[in-house]
């Protein structure tokens, strides 16, 4: 009887344990793991993904909560070298996955098909990498030669204020904002979605808002070319699209024609994108009075 009770208690406790699976989303990464490590015994990427999805469904059916993390072979090798671990062991892979759960990009499994989860996981990884890169660049700018203020911190405060004013001026509705800043070696792009709660207050994802503000702050601090485009949609009305270009420490409104060009051009490839029907490309609303700004010198 005591043995049966102990088994029952263990099953109950198992439902209290949250888990993380490190997923090789890319076939090239999967092949790299196969070639490097004898103990990685999977031999087919498609079959591997099917088995992962089956495991996720089983864990969910047992009441468990599982997150999926992006497993990168190069980062794994660096992790093992840094911590003095033998990389060709399941225990080292498990330890690396536990590290990803705390610091890496993860997506909760909520019953969604893997072909829906994987793009979301990759987007989350890109978002986190963009934020980390922009944060690093901001921190390296240093202090203003004339006033001694931290340029990155001041730019972040400025970007936060601009974002609040944009959301206030946009009115109610579903908002979709895209900020792009031209840096070397590539353009940084951040996306932010905002929906109104039951009180009419914009609801933001904190991680998205942090990334968006950081990228905008980097553009302000470095005086880099860039811009912001916003789409606002409300029920039974035409979606409105408008935007601004970065100009000094502020934003300069784009004309309706410039918004059309910006929205119908891929920010990464530069290729033209067909305009949508039923969309109004227009000049942006007034953002109100700006506070005093200071042109900092690096």
CSV table of C-alpha atoms in Angstrom, one decimal:
chain,number,residue,atom,x,y,z
A,1,UNK,CA,0.0,0.0,0.0
A,2,UNK,CA,2.8,2.4,0.9
A,3,UNK,CA,4.6,1.7,-2.4
A,4,UNK,CA,1.4,2.5,-4.3
A,5,UNK,CA,0.9,5.7,-2.5
A,6,UNK,CA,4.5,6.7,-3.2
A,7,UNK,CA,4.0,6.0,-6.9
A,8,UNK,CA,0.8,8.1,-6.9
A,9,UNK,CA,2.6,11.0,-5.1
A,10,UNK,CA,5.4,10.9,-7.7
A,11,UNK,CA,2.9,11.1,-10.6
A,12,UNK,CA,1.3,14.1,-8.8
A,13,UNK,CA,4.7,15.7,-8.4
A,14,UNK,CA,5.6,15.1,-12.0
A,15,UNK,CA,2.7,17.3,-13.0
A,16,UNK,CA,4.3,20.1,-11.0
A,17,UNK,CA,7.5,20.0,-12.9
A,18,UNK,CA,8.0,22.4,-15.9
A,19,UNK,CA,10.2,21.3,-18.7
A,20,UNK,CA,12.1,22.6,-21.6
A,21,UNK,CA,13.0,20.9,-24.9
A,22,UNK,CA,15.9,22.2,-27.0
A,23,UNK,CA,14.8,22.1,-30.6
A,24,UNK,CA,16.9,21.9,-33.7
A,25,UNK,CA,14.6,23.7,-36.1
A,26,UNK,CA,17.1,23.8,-39.0
A,27,UNK,CA,18.1,20.7,-41.0
A,28,UNK,CA,21.6,22.0,-41.3
A,29,UNK,CA,22.0,22.3,-37.6
A,30,UNK,CA,20.5,18.9,-37.2
A,31,UNK,CA,23.1,17.5,-39.6
A,32,UNK,CA,25.9,19.2,-37.7
A,33,UNK,CA,24.8,17.5,-34.5
A,34,UNK,CA,24.6,14.1,-36.2
A,35,UNK,CA,28.1,14.4,-37.6
A,36,UNK,CA,29.8,15.8,-34.4
A,37,UNK,CA,28.3,13.7,-31.7
A,38,UNK,CA,28.0,9.9,-31.6
A,39,UNK,CA,25.4,10.0,-28.8
A,40,UNK,CA,23.1,12.1,-30.8
A,41,UNK,CA,21.3,9.1,-32.4
A,42,UNK,CA,18.6,10.7,-34.5
A,43,UNK,CA,19.1,10.1,-38.2
A,44,UNK,CA,16.4,12.0,-40.0
A,45,UNK,CA,15.3,15.6,-39.3
A,46,UNK,CA,11.7,15.2,-40.4
A,47,UNK,CA,11.3,12.1,-38.1
A,48,UNK,CA,13.0,13.9,-35.3
A,49,UNK,CA,10.5,16.8,-35.5
A,50,UNK,CA,7.6,14.3,-35.6
A,51,UNK,CA,8.9,12.6,-32.4
A,52,UNK,CA,9.4,16.0,-30.7
A,53,UNK,CA,5.8,16.9,-31.5
A,54,UNK,CA,4.5,13.6,-30.2
A,55,UNK,CA,6.4,14.1,-27.0
A,56,UNK,CA,5.1,17.6,-26.5
A,57,UNK,CA,1.5,16.3,-27.0
A,58,UNK,CA,2.1,13.5,-24.4
A,59,UNK,CA,3.6,15.9,-21.8
A,60,UNK,CA,0.6,18.2,-22.3
A,61,UNK,CA,-1.9,15.4,-22.0
A,62,UNK,CA,-0.3,14.5,-18.6
A,63,UNK,CA,-0.8,18.1,-17.4
A,64,UNK,CA,2.8,19.2,-17.8
A,65,UNK,CA,3.9,22.6,-19.0
A,66,UNK,CA,6.7,22.6,-21.6
A,67,UNK,CA,8.6,25.4,-23.3
A,68,UNK,CA,10.6,24.9,-26.5
A,69,UNK,CA,14.0,26.6,-26.9
A,70,UNK,CA,16.1,27.1,-30.0
A,71,UNK,CA,19.1,24.8,-29.9
A,72,UNK,CA,22.1,26.1,-31.7
A,73,UNK,CA,25.1,23.7,-32.2
A,74,UNK,CA,27.7,26.5,-32.3
A,75,UNK,CA,26.4,28.0,-29.1
A,76,UNK,CA,26.3,24.5,-27.6
A,77,UNK,CA,29.9,23.9,-28.5
A,78,UNK,CA,30.9,27.2,-26.9
A,79,UNK,CA,28.9,26.5,-23.8
A,80,UNK,CA,30.6,23.1,-23.3
A,81,UNK,CA,34.1,24.7,-23.9
A,82,UNK,CA,33.4,27.5,-21.4
A,83,UNK,CA,32.1,25.1,-18.7
A,84,UNK,CA,34.6,22.3,-19.3
A,85,UNK,CA,31.9,19.8,-20.4
A,86,UNK,CA,32.2,16.8,-22.6
A,87,UNK,CA,29.9,17.8,-25.5
A,88,UNK,CA,29.2,14.3,-26.7
A,89,UNK,CA,26.9,13.3,-23.8
A,90,UNK,CA,23.1,13.7,-23.3
A,91,UNK,CA,23.7,15.2,-19.8
A,92,UNK,CA,25.7,18.1,-21.4
A,93,UNK,CA,22.9,18.8,-23.9
A,94,UNK,CA,20.4,18.7,-21.0
A,95,UNK,CA,22.5,21.2,-19.1
A,96,UNK,CA,22.7,23.5,-22.1
A,97,UNK,CA,19.0,23.3,-22.6
A,98,UNK,CA,18.4,24.3,-19.0
A,99,UNK,CA,20.6,27.3,-19.6
A,100,UNK,CA,18.5,28.2,-22.6
A,101,UNK,CA,15.3,28.0,-20.5
A,102,UNK,CA,16.7,30.8,-18.3
A,103,UNK,CA,18.5,33.0,-20.9
A,104,UNK,CA,17.5,32.0,-24.4
A,105,UNK,CA,14.5,32.4,-26.7
A,106,UNK,CA,11.6,30.1,-25.7
A,107,UNK,CA,8.0,29.6,-26.7
A,108,UNK,CA,5.4,27.8,-24.6
A,109,UNK,CA,3.8,24.7,-26.0
A,110,UNK,CA,0.1,25.2,-25.9
A,111,UNK,CA,-1.0,22.4,-28.3
A,112,UNK,CA,-0.1,24.3,-31.5
A,113,UNK,CA,1.3,22.3,-34.4
A,114,UNK,CA,5.0,22.3,-34.7
A,115,UNK,CA,4.9,24.1,-38.1
A,116,UNK,CA,3.2,27.0,-36.2
A,117,UNK,CA,5.5,26.9,-33.2
A,118,UNK,CA,8.8,26.8,-35.1
A,119,UNK,CA,8.3,30.2,-37.0
A,120,UNK,CA,7.3,31.8,-33.7
A,121,UNK,CA,10.3,30.4,-32.0
A,122,UNK,CA,12.6,31.7,-34.7
A,123,UNK,CA,10.9,35.1,-34.6
A,124,UNK,CA,11.5,35.2,-30.8
A,125,UNK,CA,15.2,34.3,-31.3
A,126,UNK,CA,15.6,37.1,-33.8
A,127,UNK,CA,13.8,39.5,-31.5
A,128,UNK,CA,16.1,38.7,-28.6
A,129,UNK,CA,19.2,38.8,-30.7
A,130,UNK,CA,18.2,42.2,-32.1
A,131,UNK,CA,17.6,43.6,-28.6
A,132,UNK,CA,20.9,42.3,-27.3
A,133,UNK,CA,22.8,43.7,-30.3
A,134,UNK,CA,21.1,47.1,-30.1
A,135,UNK,CA,21.7,47.2,-26.3
A,136,UNK,CA,25.4,46.4,-26.8
A,137,UNK,CA,25.7,49.2,-29.4
A,138,UNK,CA,23.9,51.7,-27.1
A,139,UNK,CA,26.2,50.9,-24.1
A,140,UNK,CA,29.3,51.4,-26.2
A,141,UNK,CA,28.4,54.9,-27.3
A,142,UNK,CA,29.6,56.4,-24.0
A,143,UNK,CA,29.1,59.9,-22.6
A,144,UNK,CA,28.5,63.2,-24.3
A,145,UNK,CA,31.7,65.2,-24.8
A,146,UNK,CA,30.0,68.5,-24.0
A,147,UNK,CA,27.6,67.6,-21.1
A,148,UNK,CA,28.9,64.3,-19.8
A,149,UNK,CA,25.5,62.5,-20.0
A,150,UNK,CA,25.2,58.9,-21.0
A,151,UNK,CA,24.1,59.2,-24.6
A,152,UNK,CA,22.5,55.7,-24.8
A,153,UNK,CA,20.5,56.2,-21.6
A,154,UNK,CA,19.3,59.7,-22.7
A,155,UNK,CA,18.3,58.3,-26.1
A,156,UNK,CA,16.4,55.4,-24.5
A,157,UNK,CA,14.4,57.9,-22.3
A,158,UNK,CA,13.7,59.9,-25.5
A,159,UNK,CA,12.6,56.9,-27.4
A,160,UNK,CA,10.3,55.8,-24.6
A,161,UNK,CA,8.7,59.3,-24.6
A,162,UNK,CA,8.2,59.2,-28.3
A,163,UNK,CA,6.5,55.7,-28.2
A,164,UNK,CA,4.1,56.9,-25.5
A,165,UNK,CA,3.2,60.0,-27.6
A,166,UNK,CA,2.7,57.9,-30.7
A,167,UNK,CA,0.3,55.5,-28.9
A,168,UNK,CA,-1.6,58.3,-27.4
A,169,UNK,CA,-2.0,60.1,-30.7
A,170,UNK,CA,-3.0,57.0,-32.7
A,171,UNK,CA,-6.4,56.7,-31.0
A,172,UNK,CA,-8.1,53.3,-30.3
A,173,UNK,CA,-7.7,50.2,-32.3
A,174,UNK,CA,-5.2,47.5,-33.1
A,175,UNK,CA,-1.8,49.0,-33.7
A,176,UNK,CA,1.1,47.4,-35.6
A,177,UNK,CA,4.4,49.4,-35.5
A,178,UNK,CA,7.6,48.7,-37.4
A,179,UNK,CA,10.8,50.6,-36.6
A,180,UNK,CA,13.8,50.2,-38.9
A,181,UNK,CA,17.3,51.7,-38.3
A,182,UNK,CA,20.1,51.4,-40.8
A,183,UNK,CA,23.3,50.2,-39.0
A,184,UNK,CA,26.4,48.4,-40.1
A,185,UNK,CA,26.5,45.7,-41.1
A,186,UNK,CA,22.7,45.3,-41.4
A,187,UNK,CA,19.4,47.1,-40.8
A,188,UNK,CA,17.8,46.5,-37.5
A,189,UNK,CA,14.0,46.0,-37.5
A,190,UNK,CA,11.7,45.9,-34.5
A,191,UNK,CA,8.0,45.1,-34.4
A,192,UNK,CA,5.5,46.1,-31.8
A,193,UNK,CA,1.8,45.2,-31.5
A,194,UNK,CA,-0.6,47.1,-29.2
A,195,UNK,CA,-4.3,46.3,-28.5
A,196,UNK,CA,-6.6,48.2,-26.2
A,197,UNK,CA,-7.8,46.5,-23.0
A,198,UNK,CA,-11.3,46.8,-21.7
A,199,UNK,CA,-10.5,50.3,-20.3
A,200,UNK,CA,-9.2,51.5,-23.6
A,201,UNK,CA,-5.6,51.5,-22.4
A,202,UNK,CA,-3.0,50.1,-25.0
A,203,UNK,CA,-1.8,46.7,-23.9
A,204,UNK,CA,1.9,45.9,-25.0
A,205,UNK,CA,4.0,42.9,-24.8
A,206,UNK,CA,6.9,44.0,-22.5
A,207,UNK,CA,9.6,42.2,-24.4
A,208,UNK,CA,8.4,43.6,-27.8
A,209,UNK,CA,8.2,47.1,-26.3
A,210,UNK,CA,11.7,46.9,-24.8
A,211,UNK,CA,13.2,45.7,-28.1
A,212,UNK,CA,11.3,48.4,-30.1
A,213,UNK,CA,12.3,51.2,-27.7
A,214,UNK,CA,15.9,50.0,-27.8
A,215,UNK,CA,16.1,50.0,-31.6
A,216,UNK,CA,14.5,53.4,-31.8
A,217,UNK,CA,16.9,54.7,-29.1
A,218,UNK,CA,19.9,53.4,-31.1
A,219,UNK,CA,18.7,55.3,-34.2
A,220,UNK,CA,18.3,58.5,-32.1
A,221,UNK,CA,21.7,58.1,-30.3
A,222,UNK,CA,23.7,57.4,-33.5
A,223,UNK,CA,21.7,59.7,-35.8
A,224,UNK,CA,21.3,56.8,-38.2
A,225,UNK,CA,18.9,56.7,-41.1
A,226,UNK,CA,15.6,55.1,-40.1
A,227,UNK,CA,11.9,55.3,-39.8
A,228,UNK,CA,8.8,54.1,-38.2
A,229,UNK,CA,5.6,53.0,-39.9
A,230,UNK,CA,2.3,52.3,-38.0
A,231,UNK,CA,-0.9,50.6,-39.0
A,232,UNK,CA,-4.1,51.2,-37.1
A,233,UNK,CA,-7.2,49.1,-37.6
A,234,UNK,CA,-10.6,49.4,-36.0
A,235,UNK,CA,-13.8,47.3,-36.7
A,236,UNK,CA,-15.8,48.4,-39.7
A,237,UNK,CA,-13.3,51.1,-40.8
A,238,UNK,CA,-10.5,51.3,-43.3
A,239,UNK,CA,-7.1,50.6,-41.8
A,240,UNK,CA,-4.8,53.7,-41.6
A,241,UNK,CA,-1.1,53.5,-42.3
A,242,UNK,CA,1.3,56.4,-41.6
A,243,UNK,CA,4.8,57.0,-40.5
A,244,UNK,CA,7.8,59.1,-39.6
A,245,UNK,CA,11.5,59.3,-40.5
A,246,UNK,CA,14.2,59.6,-37.9
A,247,UNK,CA,15.5,63.2,-37.8
A,248,UNK,CA,18.0,64.2,-35.2
A,249,UNK,CA,16.5,63.3,-31.8
A,250,UNK,CA,12.9,63.3,-33.1
A,251,UNK,CA,10.5,62.1,-35.7
A,252,UNK,CA,9.6,63.9,-38.9
A,253,UNK,CA,6.2,63.1,-40.4
A,254,UNK,CA,6.1,61.3,-43.8
A,255,UNK,CA,3.7,62.4,-46.5
A,256,UNK,CA,1.0,60.0,-47.7
A,257,UNK,CA,3.1,59.2,-50.8
A,258,UNK,CA,6.2,58.5,-48.7
A,259,UNK,CA,4.2,56.3,-46.4
A,260,UNK,CA,2.9,54.4,-49.5
A,261,UNK,CA,6.5,53.9,-50.7
A,262,UNK,CA,7.8,52.8,-47.3
A,263,UNK,CA,4.9,50.4,-46.6
A,264,UNK,CA,5.1,48.8,-50.0
A,265,UNK,CA,8.9,48.2,-49.9
A,266,UNK,CA,10.5,45.3,-48.1
A,267,UNK,CA,12.8,46.9,-45.5
A,268,UNK,CA,15.3,44.1,-45.7
A,269,UNK,CA,15.5,43.2,-49.5
A,270,UNK,CA,14.3,46.5,-50.9
A,271,UNK,CA,11.9,44.7,-53.2
A,272,UNK,CA,8.5,46.2,-54.0
A,273,UNK,CA,5.5,44.7,-52.2
A,274,UNK,CA,2.0,45.0,-53.7
A,275,UNK,CA,-0.2,47.5,-51.9
A,276,UNK,CA,-3.3,46.2,-50.1
A,277,UNK,CA,-6.8,47.2,-51.1
A,278,UNK,CA,-8.9,49.0,-48.5
A,279,UNK,CA,-6.0,50.6,-46.8
A,280,UNK,CA,-5.6,54.4,-46.4
A,281,UNK,CA,-2.1,55.7,-46.6
A,282,UNK,CA,-2.1,59.0,-44.9
A,283,UNK,CA,-0.1,61.6,-43.0
A,284,UNK,CA,0.4,60.9,-39.3
A,285,UNK,CA,-1.4,62.6,-36.4
A,286,UNK,CA,0.3,65.4,-34.5
A,287,UNK,CA,2.4,64.1,-31.6
A,288,UNK,CA,2.0,67.2,-29.5
A,289,UNK,CA,4.6,69.5,-28.0
A,290,UNK,CA,8.1,68.1,-27.7
A,291,UNK,CA,10.2,68.6,-24.7
A,292,UNK,CA,13.7,70.2,-25.0
A,293,UNK,CA,16.3,68.2,-26.8
A,294,UNK,CA,20.1,68.4,-26.7
A,295,UNK,CA,22.4,67.4,-29.6
A,296,UNK,CA,25.0,65.2,-27.9
A,297,UNK,CA,28.6,64.8,-29.2
A,298,UNK,CA,30.3,61.5,-29.1
